[in-house]
């Protein structure tokens, strides 16, 4: 069975209540159940942390656990964390960067990603559907 880890960064535990005009009104736990139903042939593992070091440790744990792919929404750490980028380089697990909002249409500081160059692709601005699209792409990528 293919294993895909979804890793969400800071404040994404507040989906459903955090700025609903930007992030929508659905919480991630409900959406995760929809993903697991839709992709029942995939072991979808979920991790969320507001702490950068915990995200680094989890990415390294993905390597030790032989996870096949990562979907990473590093949230604000996207724009600041060289450490997360370095951890993605170190583990060499195919990773898709996902952002719920269109980060390029937001504040200037959100236009730069420290992790994009370490990922095989990026999805931004498609809401929670970005996670589904990332899974679909990873499944195709892992077949090859």
N, CA, C and O atoms as a GROMACS GRO file, in nm:
protein
  576
    1UNK      N    1   0.085  -0.119   0.000
    1UNK     CA    2   0.000   0.000   0.000
    1UNK      C    3   0.089   0.124   0.000
    1UNK      O    4   0.189   0.130   0.071
    2UNK      N    5   0.051   0.221  -0.078
    2UNK     CA    6   0.123   0.349  -0.083
    2UNK      C    7   0.086   0.432   0.040
    2UNK      O    8  -0.031   0.442   0.077
    3UNK      N    9   0.188   0.491   0.102
    3UNK     CA   10   0.168   0.577   0.218
    3UNK      C   11   0.202   0.721   0.182
    3UNK      O   12   0.310   0.749   0.131
    4UNK      N   13   0.110   0.810   0.210
    4UNK     CA   14   0.130   0.953   0.186
    4UNK      C   15   0.106   1.026   0.317
    4UNK      O   16   0.002   1.009   0.381
    5UNK      N   17   0.202   1.108   0.354
    5UNK     CA   18   0.188   1.191   0.475
    5UNK      C   19   0.144   1.331   0.436
    5UNK      O   20   0.203   1.394   0.348
    6UNK      N   21   0.040   1.377   0.501
    6UNK     CA   22  -0.002   1.517   0.489
    6UNK      C   23   0.049   1.587   0.614
    6UNK      O   24   0.017   1.548   0.726
    7UNK      N   25   0.129   1.691   0.592
    7UNK     CA   26   0.186   1.766   0.703
    7UNK      C   27   0.136   1.910   0.694
    7UNK      O   28   0.160   1.979   0.594
    8UNK      N   29   0.068   1.954   0.796
    8UNK     CA   30   0.018   2.091   0.803
    8UNK      C   31   0.092   2.168   0.911
    8UNK      O   32   0.117   2.116   1.020
    9UNK      N   33   0.127   2.291   0.879
    9UNK     CA   34   0.201   2.375   0.970
    9UNK      C   35   0.113   2.464   1.056
    9UNK      O   36  -0.004   2.434   1.079
   10UNK      N   37   0.170   2.574   1.104
   10UNK     CA   38   0.106   2.656   1.206
   10UNK      C   39  -0.029   2.714   1.164
   10UNK      O   40  -0.050   2.757   1.051
   11UNK      N   41  -0.117   2.712   1.262
   11UNK     CA   42  -0.251   2.770   1.255
   11UNK      C   43  -0.349   2.693   1.167
   11UNK      O   44  -0.467   2.727   1.161
   12UNK      N   45  -0.302   2.589   1.099
   12UNK     CA   46  -0.394   2.512   1.016
   12UNK      C   47  -0.483   2.421   1.100
   12UNK      O   48  -0.579   2.364   1.048
   13UNK      N   49  -0.452   2.407   1.228
   13UNK     CA   50  -0.543   2.339   1.319
   13UNK      C   51  -0.670   2.422   1.343
   13UNK      O   52  -0.766   2.372   1.401
   14UNK      N   53  -0.670   2.547   1.301
   14UNK     CA   54  -0.784   2.636   1.319
   14UNK      C   55  -0.871   2.648   1.195
   14UNK      O   56  -0.959   2.734   1.189
   15UNK      N   57  -0.847   2.563   1.095
   15UNK     CA   58  -0.931   2.568   0.975
   15UNK      C   59  -1.077   2.548   1.015
   15UNK      O   60  -1.109   2.467   1.101
   16UNK      N   61  -1.162   2.625   0.951
   16UNK     CA   62  -1.304   2.621   0.983
   16UNK      C   63  -1.345   2.741   1.066
   16UNK      O   64  -1.459   2.786   1.060
   17UNK      N   65  -1.249   2.794   1.144
   17UNK     CA   66  -1.278   2.914   1.222
   17UNK      C   67  -1.182   3.028   1.189
   17UNK      O   68  -1.213   3.145   1.213
   18UNK      N   69  -1.067   2.995   1.135
   18UNK     CA   70  -0.966   3.096   1.104
   18UNK      C   71  -0.997   3.163   0.970
   18UNK      O   72  -1.003   3.095   0.867
   19UNK      N   73  -1.017   3.292   0.969
   19UNK     CA   74  -1.038   3.371   0.848
   19UNK      C   75  -1.115   3.292   0.742
   19UNK      O   76  -1.059   3.258   0.637
   20UNK      N   77  -1.242   3.262   0.767
   20UNK     CA   78  -1.318   3.178   0.674
   20UNK      C   79  -1.329   3.237   0.533
   20UNK      O   80  -1.350   3.163   0.437
   21UNK      N   81  -1.314   3.369   0.520
   21UNK     CA   82  -1.318   3.429   0.387
   21UNK      C   83  -1.195   3.389   0.304
   21UNK      O   84  -1.200   3.393   0.181
   22UNK      N   85  -1.087   3.351   0.370
   22UNK     CA   86  -0.966   3.308   0.301
   22UNK      C   87  -0.956   3.156   0.299
   22UNK      O   88  -0.925   3.096   0.196
   23UNK      N   89  -0.983   3.092   0.414
   23UNK     CA   90  -0.956   2.949   0.430
   23UNK      C   91  -1.080   2.861   0.430
   23UNK      O   92  -1.068   2.738   0.438
   24UNK      N   93  -1.199   2.918   0.420
   24UNK     CA   94  -1.321   2.840   0.416
   24UNK      C   95  -1.371   2.805   0.556
   24UNK      O   96  -1.314   2.846   0.656
   25UNK      N   97  -1.480   2.729   0.559
   25UNK     CA   98  -1.546   2.699   0.685
   25UNK      C   99  -1.536   2.553   0.726
   25UNK      O  100  -1.586   2.514   0.832
   26UNK      N  101  -1.473   2.471   0.645
   26UNK     CA  102  -1.461   2.328   0.677
   26UNK      C  103  -1.336   2.303   0.760
   26UNK      O  104  -1.229   2.354   0.728
   27UNK      N  105  -1.349   2.224   0.867
   27UNK     CA  106  -1.230   2.190   0.943
   27UNK      C  107  -1.155   2.077   0.872
   27UNK      O  108  -1.213   2.003   0.792
   28UNK      N  109  -1.026   2.065   0.902
   28UNK     CA  110  -0.944   1.971   0.827
   28UNK      C  111  -0.976   1.826   0.861
   28UNK      O  112  -0.964   1.739   0.775
   29UNK      N  113  -1.016   1.799   0.985
   29UNK     CA  114  -1.046   1.661   1.024
   29UNK      C  115  -1.158   1.603   0.939
   29UNK      O  116  -1.150   1.488   0.896
   30UNK      N  117  -1.263   1.682   0.915
   30UNK     CA  118  -1.373   1.635   0.830
   30UNK      C  119  -1.325   1.614   0.686
   30UNK      O  120  -1.360   1.515   0.622
   31UNK      N  121  -1.246   1.707   0.637
   31UNK     CA  122  -1.193   1.693   0.501
   31UNK      C  123  -1.102   1.571   0.490
   31UNK      O  124  -1.105   1.501   0.389
   32UNK      N  125  -1.022   1.546   0.592
   32UNK     CA  126  -0.932   1.432   0.592
   32UNK      C  127  -1.010   1.301   0.580
   32UNK      O  128  -0.968   1.210   0.509
   33UNK      N  129  -1.122   1.291   0.648
   33UNK     CA  130  -1.206   1.171   0.637
   33UNK      C  131  -1.257   1.154   0.494
   33UNK      O  132  -1.266   1.041   0.445
   34UNK      N  133  -1.292   1.264   0.429
   34UNK     CA  134  -1.335   1.257   0.288
   34UNK      C  135  -1.222   1.205   0.200
   34UNK      O  136  -1.243   1.122   0.112
   35UNK      N  137  -1.101   1.255   0.224
   35UNK     CA  138  -0.986   1.210   0.146
   35UNK      C  139  -0.961   1.060   0.168
   35UNK      O  140  -0.937   0.986   0.072
   36UNK      N  141  -0.967   1.017   0.292
   36UNK     CA  142  -0.943   0.875   0.321
   36UNK      C  143  -1.049   0.786   0.258
   36UNK      O  144  -1.019   0.674   0.217
   37UNK      N  145  -1.172   0.833   0.249
   37UNK     CA  146  -1.278   0.757   0.182
   37UNK      C  147  -1.252   0.753   0.032
   37UNK      O  148  -1.262   0.647  -0.030
   38UNK      N  149  -1.219   0.867  -0.026
   38UNK     CA  150  -1.196   0.875  -0.171
   38UNK      C  151  -1.074   0.793  -0.213
   38UNK      O  152  -1.075   0.730  -0.319
   39UNK      N  153  -0.970   0.793  -0.131
   39UNK     CA  154  -0.845   0.724  -0.163
   39UNK      C  155  -0.824   0.608  -0.066
   39UNK      O  156  -0.723   0.603   0.005
   40UNK      N  157  -0.917   0.517  -0.062
   40UNK     CA  158  -0.912   0.407   0.035
   40UNK      C  159  -0.794   0.314   0.011
   40UNK      O  160  -0.756   0.239   0.101
   41UNK      N  161  -0.735   0.318  -0.109
   41UNK     CA  162  -0.619   0.234  -0.139
   41UNK      C  163  -0.488   0.296  -0.093
   41UNK      O  164  -0.381   0.238  -0.111
   42UNK      N  165  -0.496   0.414  -0.034
   42UNK     CA  166  -0.378   0.487   0.011
   42UNK      C  167  -0.382   0.500   0.163
   42UNK      O  168  -0.486   0.531   0.221
   43UNK      N  169  -0.268   0.476   0.226
   43UNK     CA  170  -0.256   0.501   0.369
   43UNK      C  171  -0.222   0.649   0.386
   43UNK      O  172  -0.107   0.689   0.366
   44UNK      N  173  -0.322   0.729   0.421
   44UNK     CA  174  -0.302   0.873   0.439
   44UNK      C  175  -0.277   0.898   0.588
   44UNK      O  176  -0.362   0.874   0.673
   45UNK      N  177  -0.158   0.946   0.616
   45UNK     CA  178  -0.116   0.974   0.753
   45UNK      C  179  -0.114   1.126   0.769
   45UNK      O  180  -0.064   1.197   0.682
   46UNK      N  181  -0.168   1.174   0.879
   46UNK     CA  182  -0.180   1.318   0.899
   46UNK      C  183  -0.101   1.364   1.021
   46UNK      O  184  -0.101   1.299   1.125
   47UNK      N  185  -0.033   1.478   1.004
   47UNK     CA  186   0.041   1.540   1.113
   47UNK      C  187   0.024   1.690   1.103
   47UNK      O  188   0.035   1.747   0.994
   48UNK      N  189  -0.001   1.755   1.215
   48UNK     CA  190  -0.009   1.901   1.220
   48UNK      C  191   0.068   1.948   1.340
   48UNK      O  192   0.060   1.887   1.447
   49UNK      N  193   0.144   2.056   1.323
   49UNK     CA  194   0.212   2.118   1.436
   49UNK      C  195   0.230   2.267   1.411
   49UNK      O  196   0.246   2.312   1.297
   50UNK      N  197   0.226   2.340   1.520
   50UNK     CA  198   0.256   2.482   1.516
   50UNK      C  199   0.404   2.509   1.541
   50UNK      O  200   0.449   2.624   1.543
   51UNK      N  201   0.481   2.401   1.560
   51UNK     CA  202   0.621   2.413   1.601
   51UNK      C  203   0.713   2.362   1.490
   51UNK      O  204   0.703   2.247   1.447
   52UNK      N  205   0.802   2.449   1.444
   52UNK     CA  206   0.890   2.416   1.332
   52UNK      C  207   0.972   2.289   1.357
   52UNK      O  208   0.980   2.204   1.269
   53UNK      N  209   1.031   2.276   1.475
   53UNK     CA  210   1.114   2.160   1.505
   53UNK      C  211   1.037   2.029   1.500
   53UNK      O  212   1.091   1.927   1.459
   54UNK      N  213   0.911   2.033   1.542
   54UNK     CA  214   0.828   1.912   1.534
   54UNK      C  215   0.802   1.873   1.389
   54UNK      O  216   0.798   1.754   1.356
   55UNK      N  217   0.786   1.971   1.302
   55UNK     CA  218   0.766   1.943   1.159
   55UNK      C  219   0.894   1.881   1.102
   55UNK      O  220   0.887   1.785   1.025
   56UNK      N  221   1.010   1.935   1.139
   56UNK     CA  222   1.138   1.878   1.094
   56UNK      C  223   1.150   1.733   1.139
   56UNK      O  224   1.185   1.646   1.060
   57UNK      N  225   1.122   1.709   1.265
   57UNK     CA  226   1.130   1.572   1.318
   57UNK      C  227   1.035   1.480   1.245
   57UNK      O  228   1.070   1.364   1.218
   58UNK      N  229   0.916   1.528   1.212
   58UNK     CA  230   0.819   1.443   1.145
   58UNK      C  231   0.863   1.411   1.002
   58UNK      O  232   0.846   1.298   0.955
   59UNK      N  233   0.919   1.509   0.932
   59UNK     CA  234   0.970   1.482   0.797
   59UNK      C  235   1.078   1.374   0.804
   59UNK      O  236   1.080   1.283   0.720
   60UNK      N  237   1.166   1.382   0.901
   60UNK     CA  238   1.269   1.279   0.917
   60UNK      C  239   1.207   1.144   0.954
   60UNK      O  240   1.254   1.040   0.909
   61UNK      N  241   1.103   1.147   1.034
   61UNK     CA  242   1.032   1.023   1.069
   61UNK      C  243   0.968   0.961   0.945
   61UNK      O  244   0.961   0.838   0.935
   62UNK      N  245   0.922   1.043   0.853
   62UNK     CA  246   0.865   0.992   0.727
   62UNK      C  247   0.968   0.907   0.653
   62UNK      O  248   0.935   0.804   0.594
   63UNK      N  249   1.093   0.952   0.655
   63UNK     CA  250   1.199   0.875   0.592
   63UNK      C  251   1.218   0.741   0.661
   63UNK      O  252   1.226   0.637   0.596
   64UNK      N  253   1.225   0.744   0.793
   64UNK     CA  254   1.245   0.621   0.870
   64UNK      C  255   1.128   0.524   0.854
   64UNK      O  256   1.146   0.403   0.859
   65UNK      N  257   1.008   0.580   0.833
   65UNK     CA  258   0.888   0.497   0.819
   65UNK      C  259   0.861   0.455   0.675
   65UNK      O  260   0.762   0.388   0.646
   66UNK      N  261   0.950   0.496   0.584
   66UNK     CA  262   0.938   0.461   0.442
   66UNK      C  263   0.809   0.513   0.379
   66UNK      O  264   0.744   0.444   0.300
   67UNK      N  265   0.772   0.636   0.415
   67UNK     CA  266   0.658   0.703   0.353
   67UNK      C  267   0.692   0.728   0.207
   67UNK      O  268   0.805   0.766   0.175
   68UNK      N  269   0.596   0.706   0.117
   68UNK     CA  270   0.621   0.719  -0.027
   68UNK      C  271   0.614   0.862  -0.078
   68UNK      O  272   0.682   0.896  -0.175
   69UNK      N  273   0.533   0.946  -0.015
   69UNK     CA  274   0.517   1.083  -0.062
   69UNK      C  275   0.471   1.173   0.051
   69UNK      O  276   0.411   1.128   0.149
   70UNK      N  277   0.499   1.300   0.035
   70UNK     CA  278   0.459   1.400   0.135
   70UNK      C  279   0.381   1.511   0.065
   70UNK      O  280   0.416   1.556  -0.044
   71UNK      N  281   0.274   1.553   0.131
   71UNK     CA  282   0.202   1.675   0.094
   71UNK      C  283   0.225   1.771   0.210
   71UNK      O  284   0.188   1.742   0.324
   72UNK      N  285   0.287   1.884   0.181
   72UNK     CA  286   0.327   1.976   0.286
   72UNK      C  287   0.264   2.112   0.267
   72UNK      O  288   0.285   2.179   0.165
   73UNK      N  289   0.185   2.153   0.366
   73UNK     CA  290   0.140   2.291   0.376
   73UNK      C  291   0.211   2.347   0.497
   73UNK      O  292   0.163   2.336   0.609
   74UNK      N  293   0.325   2.406   0.473
   74UNK     CA  294   0.408   2.458   0.582
   74UNK      C  295   0.356   2.590   0.637
   74UNK      O  296   0.412   2.646   0.731
   75UNK      N  297   0.247   2.641   0.578
   75UNK     CA  298   0.185   2.766   0.623
   75UNK      C  299   0.291   2.876   0.629
   75UNK      O  300   0.369   2.892   0.535
   76UNK      N  301   0.295   2.952   0.737
   76UNK     CA  302   0.388   3.065   0.746
   76UNK      C  303   0.534   3.022   0.736
   76UNK      O  304   0.619   3.100   0.694
   77UNK      N  305   0.566   2.898   0.775
   77UNK     CA  306   0.704   2.850   0.764
   77UNK      C  307   0.750   2.839   0.619
   77UNK      O  308   0.870   2.834   0.592
   78UNK      N  309   0.656   2.836   0.526
   78UNK     CA  310   0.690   2.834   0.384
   78UNK      C  311   0.785   2.947   0.349
   78UNK      O  312   0.877   2.931   0.270
   79UNK      N  313   0.761   3.062   0.409
   79UNK     CA  314   0.830   3.184   0.371
   79UNK      C  315   0.956   3.211   0.454
   79UNK      O  316   1.029   3.306   0.428
   80UNK      N  317   0.981   3.125   0.555
   80UNK     CA  318   1.091   3.154   0.647
   80UNK      C  319   1.184   3.037   0.675
   80UNK      O  320   1.297   3.058   0.720
   81UNK      N  321   1.140   2.914   0.651
   81UNK     CA  322   1.214   2.800   0.706
   81UNK      C  323   1.309   2.734   0.607
   81UNK      O  324   1.269   2.651   0.525
   82UNK      N  325   1.434   2.771   0.617
   82UNK     CA  326   1.538   2.700   0.544
   82UNK      C  327   1.555   2.561   0.602
   82UNK      O  328   1.591   2.467   0.531
   83UNK      N  329   1.530   2.547   0.732
   83UNK     CA  330   1.543   2.416   0.798
   83UNK      C  331   1.445   2.314   0.740
   83UNK      O  332   1.482   2.199   0.719
   84UNK      N  333   1.322   2.355   0.715
   84UNK     CA  334   1.226   2.262   0.655
   84UNK      C  335   1.270   2.226   0.513
   84UNK      O  336   1.264   2.110   0.474
   85UNK      N  337   1.315   2.324   0.438
   85UNK     CA  338   1.367   2.297   0.303
   85UNK      C  339   1.482   2.198   0.309
   85UNK      O  340   1.488   2.105   0.229
   86UNK      N  341   1.574   2.218   0.402
   86UNK     CA  342   1.688   2.128   0.415
   86UNK      C  343   1.643   1.987   0.451
   86UNK      O  344   1.701   1.889   0.403
   87UNK      N  345   1.541   1.975   0.535
   87UNK     CA  346   1.494   1.841   0.573
   87UNK      C  347   1.432   1.770   0.454
   87UNK      O  348   1.448   1.648   0.439
   88UNK      N  349   1.362   1.844   0.368
   88UNK     CA  350   1.306   1.782   0.247
   88UNK      C  351   1.419   1.734   0.155
   88UNK      O  352   1.409   1.627   0.095
   89UNK      N  353   1.524   1.813   0.143
   89UNK     CA  354   1.640   1.771   0.063
   89UNK      C  355   1.704   1.646   0.119
   89UNK      O  356   1.743   1.556   0.045
   90UNK      N  357   1.713   1.641   0.250
   90UNK     CA  358   1.781   1.528   0.315
   90UNK      C  359   1.708   1.397   0.294
   90UNK      O  360   1.771   1.294   0.269
   91UNK      N  361   1.575   1.398   0.305
   91UNK     CA  362   1.501   1.271   0.300
   91UNK      C  363   1.471   1.225   0.158
   91UNK      O  364   1.448   1.106   0.135
   92UNK      N  365   1.470   1.316   0.062
   92UNK     CA  366   1.448   1.281  -0.079
   92UNK      C  367   1.317   1.204  -0.101
   92UNK      O  368   1.312   1.112  -0.182
   93UNK      N  369   1.211   1.242  -0.029
   93UNK     CA  370   1.078   1.186  -0.051
   93UNK      C  371   1.003   1.283  -0.142
   93UNK      O  372   1.003   1.403  -0.114
   94UNK      N  373   0.940   1.236  -0.249
   94UNK     CA  374   0.866   1.328  -0.336
   94UNK      C  375   0.764   1.408  -0.253
   94UNK      O  376   0.685   1.352  -0.178
   95UNK      N  377   0.768   1.540  -0.270
   95UNK     CA  378   0.684   1.628  -0.190
   95UNK      C  379   0.610   1.727  -0.280
   95UNK      O  380   0.668   1.784  -0.373
   96UNK      N  381   0.483   1.747  -0.250
   96UNK     CA  382   0.402   1.850  -0.315
   96UNK      C  383   0.375   1.957  -0.211
   96UNK      O  384   0.328   1.927  -0.101
   97UNK      N  385   0.404   2.081  -0.245
   97UNK     CA  386   0.372   2.195  -0.159
   97UNK      C  387   0.228   2.237  -0.188
   97UNK      O  388   0.191   2.255  -0.304
   98UNK      N  389   0.149   2.253  -0.084
   98UNK     CA  390   0.008   2.293  -0.100
   98UNK      C  391  -0.019   2.416  -0.014
   98UNK      O  392   0.026   2.427   0.100
   99UNK      N  393  -0.096   2.508  -0.072
   99UNK     CA  394  -0.147   2.624   0.001
   99UNK      C  395  -0.294   2.640  -0.032
   99UNK      O  396  -0.333   2.636  -0.148
  100UNK      N  397  -0.375   2.657   0.069
  100UNK     CA  398  -0.519   2.671   0.051
  100UNK      C  399  -0.552   2.801  -0.021
  100UNK      O  400  -0.633   2.803  -0.113
  101UNK      N  401  -0.488   2.909   0.022
  101UNK     CA  402  -0.511   3.038  -0.042
  101UNK      C  403  -0.411   3.058  -0.156
  101UNK      O  404  -0.311   2.986  -0.166
  102UNK      N  405  -0.438   3.156  -0.239
  102UNK     CA  406  -0.346   3.191  -0.346
  102UNK      C  407  -0.240   3.284  -0.286
  102UNK      O  408  -0.261   3.406  -0.278
  103UNK      N  409  -0.130   3.227  -0.245
  103UNK     CA  410  -0.029   3.306  -0.175
  103UNK      C  411   0.029   3.416  -0.263
  103UNK      O  412   0.077   3.517  -0.212
  104UNK      N  413   0.025   3.399  -0.394
  104UNK     CA  414   0.079   3.502  -0.484
  104UNK      C  415  -0.012   3.623  -0.496
  104UNK      O  416   0.030   3.728  -0.544
  105UNK      N  417  -0.138   3.609  -0.451
  105UNK     CA  418  -0.231   3.721  -0.455
  105UNK      C  419  -0.245   3.788  -0.318
  105UNK      O  420  -0.332   3.872  -0.298
  106UNK      N  421  -0.157   3.751  -0.226
  106UNK     CA  422  -0.165   3.804  -0.090
  106UNK      C  423  -0.048   3.898  -0.060
  106UNK      O  424   0.009   3.956  -0.153
  107UNK      N  425  -0.011   3.912   0.063
  107UNK     CA  426   0.094   4.005   0.103
  107UNK      C  427   0.227   3.971   0.034
  107UNK      O  428   0.251   3.856  -0.003
  108UNK      N  429   0.312   4.073   0.018
  108UNK     CA  430   0.440   4.055  -0.052
  108UNK      C  431   0.525   3.944   0.010
  108UNK      O  432   0.586   3.865  -0.062
  109UNK      N  433   0.529   3.937   0.143
  109UNK     CA  434   0.616   3.840   0.208
  109UNK      C  435   0.572   3.696   0.181
  109UNK      O  436   0.650   3.604   0.201
  110UNK      N  437   0.449   3.676   0.136
  110UNK     CA  438   0.401   3.541   0.107
  110UNK      C  439   0.439   3.494  -0.035
  110UNK      O  440   0.414   3.379  -0.071
  111UNK      N  441   0.497   3.581  -0.113
  111UNK     CA  442   0.529   3.547  -0.252
  111UNK      C  443   0.656   3.462  -0.265
  111UNK      O  444   0.680   3.404  -0.370
  112UNK      N  445   0.736   3.455  -0.160
  112UNK     CA  446   0.858   3.375  -0.164
  112UNK      C  447   0.841   3.248  -0.082
  112UNK      O  448   0.797   3.252   0.033
  113UNK      N  449   0.876   3.136  -0.143
  113UNK     CA  450   0.872   3.007  -0.074
  113UNK      C  451   1.014   2.955  -0.061
  113UNK      O  452   1.087   2.945  -0.159
  114UNK      N  453   1.051   2.921   0.061
  114UNK     CA  454   1.182   2.860   0.085
  114UNK      C  455   1.180   2.711   0.054
  114UNK      O  456   1.286   2.649   0.042
  115UNK      N  457   1.060   2.651   0.040
  115UNK     CA  458   1.052   2.506   0.021
  115UNK      C  459   1.020   2.464  -0.122
  115UNK      O  460   1.040   2.348  -0.156
  116UNK      N  461   0.969   2.554  -0.206
  116UNK     CA  462   0.925   2.516  -0.341
  116UNK      C  463   1.030   2.442  -0.421
  116UNK      O  464   0.999   2.343  -0.488
  117UNK      N  465   1.154   2.488  -0.416
  117UNK     CA  466   1.257   2.425  -0.498
  117UNK      C  467   1.292   2.284  -0.453
  117UNK      O  468   1.359   2.210  -0.525
  118UNK      N  469   1.246   2.247  -0.335
  118UNK     CA  470   1.271   2.111  -0.284
  118UNK      C  471   1.153   2.017  -0.312
  118UNK      O  472   1.157   1.899  -0.279
  119UNK      N  473   1.048   2.072  -0.375
  119UNK     CA  474   0.926   1.995  -0.402
  119UNK      C  475   0.916   1.964  -0.551
  119UNK      O  476   0.973   2.033  -0.635
  120UNK      N  477   0.841   1.858  -0.582
  120UNK     CA  478   0.821   1.823  -0.723
  120UNK      C  479   0.708   1.904  -0.785
  120UNK      O  480   0.690   1.902  -0.906
  121UNK      N  481   0.632   1.976  -0.703
  121UNK     CA  482   0.525   2.060  -0.753
  121UNK      C  483   0.464   2.143  -0.642
  121UNK      O  484   0.485   2.118  -0.524
  122UNK      N  485   0.386   2.244  -0.684
  122UNK     CA  486   0.317   2.332  -0.590
  122UNK      C  487   0.175   2.354  -0.637
  122UNK      O  488   0.148   2.367  -0.756
  123UNK      N  489   0.084   2.358  -0.541
  123UNK     CA  490  -0.057   2.387  -0.568
  123UNK      C  491  -0.097   2.499  -0.473
  123UNK      O  492  -0.076   2.489  -0.352
  124UNK      N  493  -0.154   2.604  -0.528
  124UNK     CA  494  -0.188   2.720  -0.447
  124UNK      C  495  -0.320   2.780  -0.493
  124UNK      O  496  -0.345   2.793  -0.613
  125UNK      N  497  -0.405   2.815  -0.397
  125UNK     CA  498  -0.524   2.891  -0.428
  125UNK      C  499  -0.647   2.810  -0.466
  125UNK      O  500  -0.748   2.868  -0.507
  126UNK      N  501  -0.642   2.678  -0.453
  126UNK     CA  502  -0.756   2.595  -0.492
  126UNK      C  503  -0.832   2.542  -0.371
  126UNK      O  504  -0.909   2.446  -0.382
  127UNK      N  505  -0.812   2.606  -0.256
  127UNK     CA  506  -0.880   2.563  -0.136
  127UNK      C  507  -0.832   2.426  -0.092
  127UNK      O  508  -0.722   2.383  -0.126
  128UNK      N  509  -0.917   2.358  -0.017
  128UNK     CA  510  -0.880   2.224   0.031
  128UNK      C  511  -0.864   2.125  -0.083
  128UNK      O  512  -0.796   2.023  -0.066
  129UNK      N  513  -0.924   2.152  -0.198
  129UNK     CA  514  -0.911   2.062  -0.312
  129UNK      C  515  -0.765   2.042  -0.353
  129UNK      O  516  -0.732   1.943  -0.418
  130UNK      N  517  -0.679   2.135  -0.317
  130UNK     CA  518  -0.538   2.121  -0.347
  130UNK      C  519  -0.477   1.993  -0.291
  130UNK      O  520  -0.388   1.934  -0.352
  131UNK      N  521  -0.525   1.951  -0.175
  131UNK     CA  522  -0.475   1.826  -0.116
  131UNK      C  523  -0.514   1.706  -0.200
  131UNK      O  524  -0.433   1.616  -0.222
  132UNK      N  525  -0.638   1.703  -0.248
  132UNK     CA  526  -0.684   1.594  -0.333
  132UNK      C  527  -0.602   1.588  -0.461
  132UNK      O  528  -0.558   1.481  -0.504
  133UNK      N  529  -0.581   1.704  -0.522
  133UNK     CA  530  -0.502   1.709  -0.645
  133UNK      C  531  -0.358   1.664  -0.620
  133UNK      O  532  -0.297   1.599  -0.705
  134UNK      N  533  -0.305   1.699  -0.504
  134UNK     CA  534  -0.169   1.657  -0.471
  134UNK      C  535  -0.161   1.505  -0.457
  134UNK      O  536  -0.065   1.443  -0.503
  135UNK      N  537  -0.260   1.444  -0.394
  135UNK     CA  538  -0.263   1.298  -0.382
  135UNK      C  539  -0.269   1.234  -0.520
  135UNK      O  540  -0.195   1.141  -0.549
  136UNK      N  541  -0.358   1.285  -0.604
  136UNK     CA  542  -0.372   1.230  -0.740
  136UNK      C  543  -0.239   1.238  -0.815
  136UNK      O  544  -0.199   1.142  -0.881
  137UNK      N  545  -0.172   1.352  -0.805
  137UNK     CA  546  -0.044   1.367  -0.874
  137UNK      C  547   0.061   1.272  -0.816
  137UNK      O  548   0.134   1.206  -0.891
  138UNK      N  549   0.070   1.265  -0.684
  138UNK     CA  550   0.168   1.175  -0.623
  138UNK      C  551   0.145   1.030  -0.666
  138UNK      O  552   0.241   0.957  -0.692
  139UNK      N  553   0.020   0.988  -0.671
  139UNK     CA  554  -0.010   0.851  -0.714
  139UNK      C  555   0.041   0.826  -0.855
  139UNK      O  556   0.099   0.721  -0.882
  140UNK      N  557   0.021   0.920  -0.945
  140UNK     CA  558   0.072   0.907  -1.082
  140UNK      C  559   0.224   0.909  -1.082
  140UNK      O  560   0.288   0.828  -1.150
  141UNK      N  561   0.282   1.000  -1.006
  141UNK     CA  562   0.428   1.013  -1.001
  141UNK      C  563   0.493   0.885  -0.947
  141UNK      O  564   0.596   0.841  -0.998
  142UNK      N  565   0.432   0.827  -0.846
  142UNK     CA  566   0.490   0.708  -0.783
  142UNK      C  567   0.477   0.584  -0.869
  142UNK      O  568   0.550   0.487  -0.847
  143UNK      N  569   0.387   0.585  -0.966
  143UNK     CA  570   0.373   0.471  -1.058
  143UNK      C  571   0.494   0.463  -1.152
  143UNK      O  572   0.532   0.355  -1.196
  144UNK      N  573   0.552   0.579  -1.180
  144UNK     CA  574   0.662   0.586  -1.279
  144UNK      C  575   0.795   0.558  -1.220
  144UNK      O  576   0.896   0.560  -1.291
   0.00000   0.00000   0.00000
